[in-house]
CSV table of N, CA, C and O in Angstrom, one decimal:
chain,number,residue,atom,x,y,z
A,1,MET,N,-37.6,17.0,23.8
A,1,MET,CA,-37.1,17.3,22.5
A,1,MET,C,-37.6,16.2,21.6
A,1,MET,O,-37.5,15.0,21.9
A,2,LYS,N,-38.2,16.6,20.5
A,2,LYS,CA,-38.7,15.6,19.5
A,2,LYS,C,-37.6,15.2,18.5
A,2,LYS,O,-36.8,15.9,18.2
A,3,THR,N,-37.7,13.9,18.1
A,3,THR,CA,-36.9,13.4,17.1
A,3,THR,C,-37.7,12.7,16.0
A,3,THR,O,-38.9,12.4,16.2
A,4,ILE,N,-37.1,12.5,14.9
A,4,ILE,CA,-37.7,11.8,13.8
A,4,ILE,C,-36.7,10.9,13.1
A,4,ILE,O,-35.6,11.3,12.9
A,5,HIS,N,-37.2,9.7,12.8
A,5,HIS,CA,-36.3,8.8,12.1
A,5,HIS,C,-36.2,9.2,10.6
A,5,HIS,O,-37.2,9.8,10.1
A,6,SER,N,-35.0,9.1,10.0
A,6,SER,CA,-34.8,9.6,8.6
A,6,SER,C,-35.8,9.0,7.7
A,6,SER,O,-36.3,9.7,6.7
A,7,LEU,N,-36.2,7.7,7.8
A,7,LEU,CA,-37.2,7.1,6.9
A,7,LEU,C,-38.6,7.7,7.1
A,7,LEU,O,-39.3,7.9,6.1
A,8,GLU,N,-38.9,8.1,8.3
A,8,GLU,CA,-40.2,8.8,8.5
A,8,GLU,C,-40.2,10.2,7.9
A,8,GLU,O,-41.2,10.6,7.2
A,9,LEU,N,-39.1,10.9,8.0
A,9,LEU,CA,-39.0,12.2,7.4
A,9,LEU,C,-39.0,12.1,5.9
A,9,LEU,O,-39.7,12.9,5.2
A,10,GLU,N,-38.4,11.1,5.3
A,10,GLU,CA,-38.4,10.9,3.9
A,10,GLU,C,-39.8,10.6,3.4
A,10,GLU,O,-40.3,11.1,2.4
A,11,ALA,N,-40.6,9.8,4.2
A,11,ALA,CA,-42.0,9.5,3.9
A,11,ALA,C,-42.8,10.8,3.8
A,11,ALA,O,-43.7,11.0,3.0
A,12,ARG,N,-42.6,11.7,4.8
A,12,ARG,CA,-43.3,13.0,4.8
A,12,ARG,C,-42.9,13.9,3.6
A,12,ARG,O,-43.8,14.5,3.0
A,13,ILE,N,-41.6,13.8,3.2
A,13,ILE,CA,-41.2,14.6,2.1
A,13,ILE,C,-41.9,14.0,0.8
A,13,ILE,O,-42.4,14.8,0.0
A,14,GLU,N,-41.9,12.7,0.7
A,14,GLU,CA,-42.5,12.0,-0.5
A,14,GLU,C,-44.0,12.3,-0.5
A,14,GLU,O,-44.6,12.3,-1.6
A,15,ALA,N,-44.7,12.5,0.6
A,15,ALA,CA,-46.1,12.8,0.7
A,15,ALA,C,-46.4,14.3,0.5
A,15,ALA,O,-47.5,14.7,0.6
A,16,ASN,N,-45.3,15.0,0.1
A,16,ASN,CA,-45.4,16.5,-0.2
A,16,ASN,C,-46.0,17.3,1.0
A,16,ASN,O,-46.6,18.3,0.8
A,17,GLU,N,-45.6,16.8,2.2
A,17,GLU,CA,-46.0,17.6,3.4
A,17,GLU,C,-45.0,18.9,3.4
A,17,GLU,O,-43.9,18.8,3.0
A,18,PRO,N,-45.5,20.0,4.0
A,18,PRO,CA,-44.6,21.1,4.1
A,18,PRO,C,-43.5,20.8,5.1
A,18,PRO,O,-43.7,20.6,6.2
A,19,ILE,N,-42.3,20.9,4.6
A,19,ILE,CA,-41.1,20.5,5.4
A,19,ILE,C,-40.0,21.6,5.2
A,19,ILE,O,-39.8,22.1,4.1
A,20,GLU,N,-39.5,22.0,6.4
A,20,GLU,CA,-38.3,22.9,6.3
A,20,GLU,C,-37.2,22.3,7.1
A,20,GLU,O,-37.4,22.0,8.3
A,21,ILE,N,-36.1,22.1,6.4
A,21,ILE,CA,-34.9,21.4,7.0
A,21,ILE,C,-33.8,22.4,7.1
A,21,ILE,O,-33.4,23.0,6.1
A,22,LEU,N,-33.2,22.5,8.3
A,22,LEU,CA,-32.0,23.3,8.5
A,22,LEU,C,-30.8,22.5,8.8
A,22,LEU,O,-30.8,21.7,9.8
A,23,ASP,N,-29.8,22.5,8.0
A,23,ASP,CA,-28.6,21.8,8.1
A,23,ASP,C,-27.6,22.7,8.9
A,23,ASP,O,-27.2,23.8,8.3
A,24,LEU,N,-27.2,22.3,10.1
A,24,LEU,CA,-26.4,23.2,10.9
A,24,LEU,C,-24.9,22.8,10.8
A,24,LEU,O,-24.1,23.3,11.6
A,25,ARG,N,-24.5,21.9,9.9
A,25,ARG,CA,-23.1,21.6,9.8
A,25,ARG,C,-22.3,22.7,9.2
A,25,ARG,O,-22.9,23.7,8.6
A,26,GLU,N,-21.0,22.6,9.3
A,26,GLU,CA,-20.1,23.6,8.6
A,26,GLU,C,-20.4,23.7,7.1
A,26,GLU,O,-20.8,22.7,6.5
A,27,ARG,N,-20.3,24.9,6.6
A,27,ARG,CA,-20.7,25.1,5.2
A,27,ARG,C,-19.9,24.1,4.2
A,27,ARG,O,-20.4,23.6,3.3
A,28,CYS,N,-18.6,23.9,4.5
A,28,CYS,CA,-17.8,23.0,3.7
A,28,CYS,C,-18.4,21.6,3.7
A,28,CYS,O,-18.4,20.9,2.7
A,29,GLN,N,-18.9,21.1,4.8
A,29,GLN,CA,-19.6,19.8,4.9
A,29,GLN,C,-20.8,19.8,4.1
A,29,GLN,O,-21.1,18.8,3.3
A,30,PHE,N,-21.6,20.8,4.2
A,30,PHE,CA,-22.9,20.9,3.4
A,30,PHE,C,-22.6,20.9,1.9
A,30,PHE,O,-23.4,20.3,1.2
A,31,GLU,N,-21.6,21.7,1.5
A,31,GLU,CA,-21.3,21.8,0.1
A,31,GLU,C,-21.0,20.4,-0.5
A,31,GLU,O,-21.2,20.2,-1.7
A,32,LYS,N,-20.4,19.5,0.3
A,32,LYS,CA,-20.0,18.2,-0.2
A,32,LYS,C,-21.2,17.3,-0.4
A,32,LYS,O,-21.3,16.5,-1.4
A,33,ARG,N,-22.1,17.3,0.6
A,33,ARG,CA,-23.3,16.5,0.5
A,33,ARG,C,-24.4,17.0,1.4
A,33,ARG,O,-24.1,17.5,2.5
A,34,TYR,N,-25.6,16.9,1.0
A,34,TYR,CA,-26.7,17.5,1.7
A,34,TYR,C,-28.0,16.8,1.4
A,34,TYR,O,-28.2,16.2,0.3
A,35,MET,N,-29.0,16.9,2.2
A,35,MET,CA,-30.3,16.4,2.0
A,35,MET,C,-31.0,17.3,1.0
A,35,MET,O,-30.9,18.6,1.1
A,36,PRO,N,-31.7,16.8,0.0
A,36,PRO,CA,-32.5,17.6,-0.9
A,36,PRO,C,-33.4,18.6,-0.2
A,36,PRO,O,-34.1,18.1,0.7
A,37,GLY,N,-33.4,19.8,-0.5
A,37,GLY,CA,-34.3,20.8,0.1
A,37,GLY,C,-33.8,21.4,1.4
A,37,GLY,O,-34.4,22.3,1.9
A,38,ALA,N,-32.7,20.9,1.9
A,38,ALA,CA,-32.2,21.5,3.2
A,38,ALA,C,-31.5,22.8,2.9
A,38,ALA,O,-31.0,23.1,1.8
A,39,HIS,N,-31.6,23.7,3.9
A,39,HIS,CA,-30.9,25.0,3.9
A,39,HIS,C,-29.7,24.9,4.9
A,39,HIS,O,-29.8,24.4,5.9
A,40,SER,N,-28.6,25.6,4.5
A,40,SER,CA,-27.4,25.6,5.3
A,40,SER,C,-27.3,26.8,6.1
A,40,SER,O,-27.3,27.9,5.5
A,41,THR,N,-27.2,26.7,7.4
A,41,THR,CA,-26.8,27.7,8.3
A,41,THR,C,-25.9,27.1,9.4
A,41,THR,O,-26.5,26.4,10.2
A,42,PRO,N,-24.6,27.2,9.2
A,42,PRO,CA,-23.8,26.6,10.3
A,42,PRO,C,-24.2,27.1,11.7
A,42,PRO,O,-24.5,28.2,11.9
A,43,PHE,N,-24.1,26.1,12.6
A,43,PHE,CA,-24.5,26.5,14.0
A,43,PHE,C,-23.8,27.7,14.5
A,43,PHE,O,-24.5,28.5,15.2
A,44,ASN,N,-22.5,27.8,14.2
A,44,ASN,CA,-21.8,29.0,14.8
A,44,ASN,C,-22.2,30.3,14.2
A,44,ASN,O,-21.9,31.3,14.7
A,45,GLU,N,-23.0,30.3,13.1
A,45,GLU,CA,-23.5,31.5,12.5
A,45,GLU,C,-25.0,31.7,12.7
A,45,GLU,O,-25.6,32.7,12.4
A,46,PHE,N,-25.6,30.7,13.4
A,46,PHE,CA,-27.1,30.7,13.6
A,46,PHE,C,-27.5,31.8,14.6
A,46,PHE,O,-26.9,32.0,15.6
A,47,ASP,N,-28.4,32.6,14.2
A,47,ASP,CA,-29.0,33.7,15.0
A,47,ASP,C,-30.5,33.5,15.0
A,47,ASP,O,-31.2,33.7,14.0
A,48,ALA,N,-31.1,33.0,16.1
A,48,ALA,CA,-32.5,32.7,16.2
A,48,ALA,C,-33.4,33.9,15.8
A,48,ALA,O,-34.4,33.8,15.1
A,49,LYS,N,-33.0,35.1,16.3
A,49,LYS,CA,-33.8,36.3,16.1
A,49,LYS,C,-33.9,36.6,14.6
A,49,LYS,O,-35.0,36.8,14.0
A,50,THR,N,-32.8,36.5,13.9
A,50,THR,CA,-32.8,36.7,12.4
A,50,THR,C,-33.5,35.6,11.7
A,50,THR,O,-34.3,35.8,10.8
A,51,PHE,N,-33.3,34.3,12.2
A,51,PHE,CA,-33.9,33.2,11.5
A,51,PHE,C,-35.4,33.2,11.6
A,51,PHE,O,-36.0,32.8,10.6
A,52,VAL,N,-35.9,33.6,12.7
A,52,VAL,CA,-37.4,33.6,12.8
A,52,VAL,C,-38.0,34.4,11.7
A,52,VAL,O,-39.1,34.1,11.1
A,53,HIS,N,-37.4,35.5,11.2
A,53,HIS,CA,-37.9,36.3,10.1
A,53,HIS,C,-37.6,35.8,8.7
A,53,HIS,O,-38.2,36.2,7.8
A,54,SER,N,-36.8,34.7,8.6
A,54,SER,CA,-36.5,34.2,7.3
A,54,SER,C,-37.0,32.8,7.1
A,54,SER,O,-36.8,32.2,6.1
A,55,ARG,N,-37.9,32.3,8.0
A,55,ARG,CA,-38.4,31.0,7.8
A,55,ARG,C,-39.3,30.9,6.6
A,55,ARG,O,-40.0,31.9,6.3
A,56,GLU,N,-39.3,29.8,5.9
A,56,GLU,CA,-40.1,29.6,4.8
A,56,GLU,C,-41.5,29.3,5.2
A,56,GLU,O,-42.5,29.6,4.5
A,57,LEU,N,-41.7,28.5,6.3
A,57,LEU,CA,-43.0,28.1,6.8
A,57,LEU,C,-43.4,29.0,8.0
A,57,LEU,O,-42.5,29.6,8.6
A,58,PRO,N,-44.6,29.0,8.3
A,58,PRO,CA,-45.1,29.8,9.5
A,58,PRO,C,-44.4,29.2,10.7
A,58,PRO,O,-44.0,28.0,10.8
A,59,LEU,N,-44.2,30.1,11.7
A,59,LEU,CA,-43.4,29.7,12.9
A,59,LEU,C,-44.0,28.5,13.6
A,59,LEU,O,-43.2,27.7,14.2
A,60,PRO,N,-45.3,28.3,13.7
A,60,PRO,CA,-45.8,27.1,14.4
A,60,PRO,C,-45.4,25.8,13.7
A,60,PRO,O,-45.5,24.7,14.3
A,61,GLU,N,-45.0,25.8,12.4
A,61,GLU,CA,-44.7,24.6,11.7
A,61,GLU,C,-43.3,24.1,12.3
A,61,GLU,O,-42.4,24.9,12.6
A,62,PRO,N,-43.1,22.8,12.3
A,62,PRO,CA,-41.9,22.2,12.8
A,62,PRO,C,-40.7,22.6,11.9
A,62,PRO,O,-40.8,22.8,10.7
A,63,LEU,N,-39.5,22.7,12.6
A,63,LEU,CA,-38.3,22.9,11.9
A,63,LEU,C,-37.4,21.7,12.1
A,63,LEU,O,-37.1,21.4,13.3
A,64,TYR,N,-37.0,21.0,11.1
A,64,TYR,CA,-36.2,19.8,11.2
A,64,TYR,C,-34.7,20.2,11.2
A,64,TYR,O,-34.3,20.9,10.3
A,65,LEU,N,-34.0,19.7,12.2
A,65,LEU,CA,-32.6,20.0,12.3
A,65,LEU,C,-31.7,18.8,12.0
A,65,LEU,O,-32.0,17.7,12.4
A,66,ILE,N,-30.7,19.0,11.2
A,66,ILE,CA,-29.7,17.9,11.0
A,66,ILE,C,-28.3,18.4,11.1
A,66,ILE,O,-28.0,19.6,10.7
A,67,LEU,N,-27.5,17.6,11.6
A,67,LEU,CA,-26.0,17.8,11.7
A,67,LEU,C,-25.4,16.5,11.2
A,67,LEU,O,-26.1,15.6,10.6
A,68,GLU,N,-24.1,16.3,11.4
A,68,GLU,CA,-23.5,15.1,10.9
A,68,GLU,C,-24.0,13.8,11.6
A,68,GLU,O,-24.3,12.8,11.1
A,69,ARG,N,-24.2,14.0,13.0
A,69,ARG,CA,-24.8,12.9,13.8
A,69,ARG,C,-25.9,13.4,14.6
A,69,ARG,O,-25.9,14.6,14.9
A,70,GLY,N,-26.8,12.6,14.9
A,70,GLY,CA,-28.0,13.0,15.7
A,70,GLY,C,-27.7,13.6,17.0
A,70,GLY,O,-28.4,14.6,17.5
A,71,LYS,N,-26.7,13.1,17.8
A,71,LYS,CA,-26.4,13.6,19.1
A,71,LYS,C,-26.0,15.1,19.0
A,71,LYS,O,-26.4,15.9,19.8
A,72,HIS,N,-25.2,15.5,18.0
A,72,HIS,CA,-24.8,16.9,17.8
A,72,HIS,C,-26.0,17.8,17.6
A,72,HIS,O,-26.1,18.9,18.1
A,73,ALA,N,-27.0,17.3,16.8
A,73,ALA,CA,-28.2,18.1,16.5
A,73,ALA,C,-29.0,18.3,17.8
A,73,ALA,O,-29.6,19.3,18.0
A,74,GLN,N,-29.1,17.3,18.7
A,74,GLN,CA,-29.8,17.4,19.9
A,74,GLN,C,-29.2,18.5,20.8
A,74,GLN,O,-29.9,19.3,21.4
A,75,ILE,N,-27.9,18.5,20.8
A,75,ILE,CA,-27.2,19.6,21.6
A,75,ILE,C,-27.5,21.0,21.0
A,75,ILE,O,-27.8,21.9,21.7
A,76,ALA,N,-27.4,21.1,19.7
A,76,ALA,CA,-27.7,22.3,19.0
A,76,ALA,C,-29.2,22.7,19.2
A,76,ALA,O,-29.5,23.9,19.5
A,77,ALA,N,-30.1,21.8,19.2
A,77,ALA,CA,-31.5,22.1,19.4
A,77,ALA,C,-31.7,22.6,20.8
A,77,ALA,O,-32.5,23.5,20.9
A,78,GLU,N,-31.1,22.0,21.8
A,78,GLU,CA,-31.2,22.5,23.1
A,78,GLU,C,-30.8,24.0,23.2
A,78,GLU,O,-31.4,24.8,23.8
A,79,ASN,N,-29.7,24.3,22.5
A,79,ASN,CA,-29.2,25.7,22.5
A,79,ASN,C,-30.2,26.6,21.8
A,79,ASN,O,-30.4,27.8,22.2
A,80,ILE,N,-30.7,26.2,20.7
A,80,ILE,CA,-31.6,27.0,19.9
A,80,ILE,C,-32.9,27.2,20.7
A,80,ILE,O,-33.5,28.3,20.7
A,81,GLU,N,-33.4,26.2,21.4
A,81,GLU,CA,-34.6,26.3,22.2
A,81,GLU,C,-34.4,27.4,23.3
A,81,GLU,O,-35.3,28.1,23.6
A,82,LEU,N,-33.2,27.5,23.8
A,82,LEU,CA,-32.9,28.5,24.8
A,82,LEU,C,-33.1,29.9,24.2
A,82,LEU,O,-33.3,30.9,24.9
A,83,ARG,N,-32.9,30.0,22.9
A,83,ARG,CA,-33.0,31.3,22.2
A,83,ARG,C,-34.5,31.6,21.7
A,83,ARG,O,-34.7,32.5,21.0
A,84,GLY,N,-35.4,30.7,22.1
A,84,GLY,CA,-36.8,31.0,21.8
A,84,GLY,C,-37.6,30.2,20.8
A,84,GLY,O,-38.8,30.4,20.6
A,85,LEU,N,-36.9,29.3,20.1
A,85,LEU,CA,-37.6,28.5,19.1
A,85,LEU,C,-37.8,27.1,19.7
A,85,LEU,O,-36.9,26.4,20.2
A,86,ASP,N,-39.1,26.7,19.8
A,86,ASP,CA,-39.4,25.5,20.5
A,86,ASP,C,-40.1,24.4,19.7
A,86,ASP,O,-40.5,23.4,20.2
A,87,ASN,N,-40.2,24.6,18.4
A,87,ASN,CA,-40.9,23.6,17.5
A,87,ASN,C,-39.8,22.8,16.7
A,87,ASN,O,-40.0,22.6,15.5
A,88,LEU,N,-38.8,22.4,17.3
A,88,LEU,CA,-37.7,21.8,16.6
A,88,LEU,C,-37.8,20.2,16.7
A,88,LEU,O,-38.2,19.7,17.7
A,89,ILE,N,-37.4,19.6,15.6
A,89,ILE,CA,-37.4,18.1,15.5
A,89,ILE,C,-36.0,17.7,14.9
A,89,ILE,O,-35.6,18.2,13.9
A,90,VAL,N,-35.3,16.9,15.7
A,90,VAL,CA,-34.0,16.5,15.3
A,90,VAL,C,-34.1,15.2,14.5
A,90,VAL,O,-34.8,14.3,14.8
A,91,VAL,N,-33.4,15.2,13.4
A,91,VAL,CA,-33.3,14.0,12.5
A,91,VAL,C,-32.3,13.0,13.2
A,91,VAL,O,-31.2,13.3,13.3
A,92,GLU,N,-32.9,11.9,13.6
A,92,GLU,CA,-32.1,10.9,14.3
A,92,GLU,C,-31.0,10.4,13.4
A,92,GLU,O,-31.2,10.1,12.2
A,93,GLY,N,-29.8,10.3,14.0
A,93,GLY,CA,-28.6,9.8,13.2
A,93,GLY,C,-28.0,10.8,12.3
A,93,GLY,O,-26.9,10.5,11.8
A,94,GLY,N,-28.6,11.9,12.1
A,94,GLY,CA,-28.0,13.0,11.3
A,94,GLY,C,-27.8,12.5,9.9
A,94,GLY,O,-28.4,11.6,9.3
A,95,MET,N,-26.8,13.2,9.2
A,95,MET,CA,-26.5,12.8,7.8
A,95,MET,C,-26.0,11.4,7.7
A,95,MET,O,-26.2,10.7,6.7
A,96,GLN,N,-25.2,11.0,8.7
A,96,GLN,CA,-24.7,9.6,8.7
A,96,GLN,C,-25.9,8.6,8.7
A,96,GLN,O,-25.9,7.7,7.9
A,97,GLY,N,-26.9,8.9,9.5
A,97,GLY,CA,-28.1,8.0,9.5
A,97,GLY,C,-28.9,8.1,8.2
A,97,GLY,O,-29.4,7.0,7.7
A,98,TRP,N,-29.0,9.3,7.7
A,98,TRP,CA,-29.7,9.5,6.4
A,98,TRP,C,-29.1,8.6,5.3
A,98,TRP,O,-29.8,7.9,4.6
A,99,GLU,N,-27.8,8.7,5.2
A,99,GLU,CA,-27.1,8.0,4.2
A,99,GLU,C,-27.1,6.5,4.5
A,99,GLU,O,-27.2,5.6,3.6
A,100,HIS,N,-26.9,6.1,5.7
A,100,HIS,CA,-26.9,4.7,6.1
A,100,HIS,C,-28.2,4.0,5.7
A,100,HIS,O,-28.2,2.8,5.4
A,101,ASN,N,-29.3,4.8,5.8
A,101,ASN,CA,-30.6,4.2,5.4
A,101,ASN,C,-30.8,4.3,3.9
A,101,ASN,O,-31.9,3.9,3.4
A,102,GLY,N,-29.8,4.6,3.1
A,102,GLY,CA,-29.9,4.6,1.7
A,102,GLY,C,-30.7,5.7,1.0
A,102,GLY,O,-31.1,5.6,-0.1
A,103,LEU,N,-30.9,6.8,1.8
A,103,LEU,CA,-31.7,7.9,1.3
A,103,LEU,C,-30.9,8.8,0.4
A,103,LEU,O,-29.7,8.9,0.6
A,104,HIS,N,-31.6,9.5,-0.5
A,104,HIS,CA,-30.9,10.3,-1.5
A,104,HIS,C,-30.2,11.5,-0.9
A,104,HIS,O,-30.7,12.2,0.0
A,105,VAL,N,-29.0,11.8,-1.4
A,105,VAL,CA,-28.1,12.9,-0.9
A,105,VAL,C,-27.7,13.6,-2.2
A,105,VAL,O,-27.2,13.0,-3.2
A,106,ASP,N,-27.8,14.9,-2.2
A,106,ASP,CA,-27.3,15.7,-3.3
A,106,ASP,C,-25.8,16.0,-3.0
A,106,ASP,O,-25.4,16.2,-1.8
A,107,ARG,N,-25.0,16.1,-4.0
A,107,ARG,CA,-23.6,16.4,-3.8
A,107,ARG,C,-23.2,17.6,-4.7
A,107,ARG,O,-23.9,18.0,-5.6
A,108,SER,N,-22.0,18.2,-4.3
A,108,SER,CA,-21.4,19.3,-5.0
A,108,SER,C,-22.4,20.5,-5.2
A,108,SER,O,-22.7,20.9,-6.3
A,109,HIS,N,-22.9,21.0,-4.1
A,109,HIS,CA,-23.8,22.1,-4.1
A,109,HIS,C,-23.1,23.3,-4.8
A,109,HIS,O,-22.0,23.6,-4.5
A,110,ASN,N,-23.8,24.0,-5.7
A,110,ASN,CA,-23.2,25.1,-6.3
A,110,ASN,C,-23.3,26.3,-5.4
A,110,ASN,O,-24.4,26.9,-5.2
A,111,VAL,N,-22.2,26.7,-4.8
A,111,VAL,CA,-22.2,27.7,-3.7
A,111,VAL,C,-22.7,29.1,-4.3
A,111,VAL,O,-23.4,29.8,-3.7
A,112,ARG,N,-22.2,29.4,-5.5
A,112,ARG,CA,-22.6,30.6,-6.2
A,112,ARG,C,-24.1,30.8,-6.3
A,112,ARG,O,-24.7,31.8,-5.9
A,113,THR,N,-24.8,29.7,-6.7
A,113,THR,CA,-26.3,29.8,-6.8
A,113,THR,C,-26.9,29.9,-5.5
A,113,THR,O,-27.8,30.7,-5.3
A,114,TRP,N,-26.4,29.2,-4.5
A,114,TRP,CA,-27.0,29.3,-3.1
A,114,TRP,C,-26.8,30.7,-2.6
A,114,TRP,O,-27.8,31.2,-2.0
A,115,ILE,N,-25.7,31.3,-2.7
A,115,ILE,CA,-25.5,32.6,-2.2
A,115,ILE,C,-26.4,33.6,-2.9
A,115,ILE,O,-27.0,34.5,-2.2
A,116,THR,N,-26.5,33.5,-4.2
A,116,THR,CA,-27.4,34.4,-4.9
A,116,THR,C,-28.8,34.3,-4.4
A,116,THR,O,-29.5,35.3,-4.2
A,117,GLU,N,-29.3,33.0,-4.3
A,117,GLU,CA,-30.7,32.8,-3.9
A,117,GLU,C,-30.9,33.3,-2.5
A,117,GLU,O,-31.9,33.9,-2.2
A,118,HIS,N,-30.0,33.0,-1.6
A,118,HIS,CA,-30.1,33.4,-0.2
A,118,HIS,C,-30.1,34.9,0.0
A,118,HIS,O,-31.0,35.5,0.7
A,119,ARG,N,-29.2,35.6,-0.7
A,119,ARG,CA,-29.2,37.1,-0.6
A,119,ARG,C,-30.5,37.7,-1.2
A,119,ARG,O,-31.0,38.7,-0.7
A,120,LYS,N,-30.9,37.1,-2.4
A,120,LYS,CA,-32.2,37.6,-3.0
A,120,LYS,C,-33.3,37.5,-2.0
A,120,LYS,O,-34.1,38.4,-1.9
A,121,ARG,N,-33.4,36.4,-1.3
A,121,ARG,CA,-34.4,36.2,-0.3
A,121,ARG,C,-34.3,37.2,0.8
A,121,ARG,O,-35.4,37.8,1.2
A,122,LEU,N,-33.1,37.6,1.3
A,122,LEU,CA,-33.0,38.6,2.3
A,122,LEU,C,-33.4,40.0,1.8
A,122,LEU,O,-34.0,40.7,2.5
A,123,VAL,N,-33.1,40.3,0.5
A,123,VAL,CA,-33.5,41.5,-0.1
A,123,VAL,C,-35.0,41.6,-0.2
A,123,VAL,O,-35.7,42.6,0.2
A,124,ASP,N,-35.6,40.5,-0.6
A,124,ASP,CA,-37.1,40.4,-0.8
A,124,ASP,C,-37.8,40.6,0.6
A,124,ASP,O,-38.9,41.2,0.6
A,125,MET,N,-37.1,40.2,1.6
A,125,MET,CA,-37.7,40.3,3.0
A,125,MET,C,-37.4,41.7,3.6
A,125,MET,O,-37.8,42.0,4.7
A,126,GLY,N,-36.6,42.5,2.9
A,126,GLY,CA,-36.2,43.8,3.4
A,126,GLY,C,-35.2,43.7,4.5
A,126,GLY,O,-35.0,44.7,5.3
A,127,MET,N,-34.5,42.6,4.6
A,127,MET,CA,-33.5,42.5,5.7
A,127,MET,C,-32.1,43.1,5.2
A,127,MET,O,-31.2,43.3,6.1
A,128,THR,N,-32.0,43.3,4.0
A,128,THR,CA,-30.8,44.0,3.4
A,128,THR,C,-31.1,44.6,2.1
A,128,THR,O,-32.1,44.3,1.5
A,129,THR,N,-30.3,45.6,1.7
A,129,THR,CA,-30.6,46.3,0.4
A,129,THR,C,-29.5,45.9,-0.6
A,129,THR,O,-29.6,46.3,-1.7
A,130,GLU,N,-28.5,45.1,-0.2
A,130,GLU,CA,-27.4,44.7,-1.1
A,130,GLU,C,-27.9,43.5,-1.9
A,130,GLU,O,-28.5,42.6,-1.5
A,131,THR,N,-27.5,43.6,-3.2
A,131,THR,CA,-27.6,42.4,-4.0
A,131,THR,C,-26.3,41.7,-4.1
A,131,THR,O,-25.3,42.3,-3.7
A,132,CYS,N,-26.3,40.5,-4.6
A,132,CYS,CA,-25.1,39.7,-4.6
A,132,CYS,C,-24.4,39.7,-5.9
A,132,CYS,O,-25.0,39.5,-6.9
A,133,ASN,N,-23.1,40.0,-5.9
A,133,ASN,CA,-22.3,39.9,-7.0
A,133,ASN,C,-21.4,38.7,-6.8
A,133,ASN,O,-20.4,38.8,-6.0
A,134,THR,N,-21.7,37.6,-7.4
A,134,THR,CA,-20.9,36.4,-7.1
A,134,THR,C,-19.8,36.1,-8.1
A,134,THR,O,-19.2,35.1,-8.2
A,135,GLY,N,-19.5,37.1,-9.0
A,135,GLY,CA,-18.5,36.9,-10.0
A,135,GLY,C,-17.1,36.6,-9.4
A,135,GLY,O,-16.3,36.0,-10.0
A,136,ALA,N,-16.8,37.1,-8.2
A,136,ALA,CA,-15.5,36.9,-7.6
A,136,ALA,C,-15.4,35.5,-6.9
A,136,ALA,O,-14.3,35.2,-6.4
A,137,LEU,N,-16.5,34.7,-6.8
A,137,LEU,CA,-16.4,33.4,-6.1
A,137,LEU,C,-15.6,32.4,-6.9
A,137,LEU,O,-15.7,32.2,-8.0
């Protein structure tokens, strides 16, 4: 299993390399603080078969995984690899390590915006025909 130090990942982001980051923490944790550009899919909701069709980057490109701590992400990555995705890179130290290294964290994610964007993406990919009405949120 591959890992990457948070400072190295930040350098790749700053160099405008194509990066796809999947945050597998519980949604309430993600909403409080998250890495810029990360997508939230809680591990207990993760479905590899569906995810393969919703990737932003081509399948051969690496997928960076982050949880609260690096050890948890390694366990999650092992489970995801068993489901057929093998190009995973775990962010060492997780969100705790990211913040410990003084890297930027976005806070107070607007859930309504995220849900709207996520559902629109699913509609665009033909995975659902429903549009999102977030007025009740």
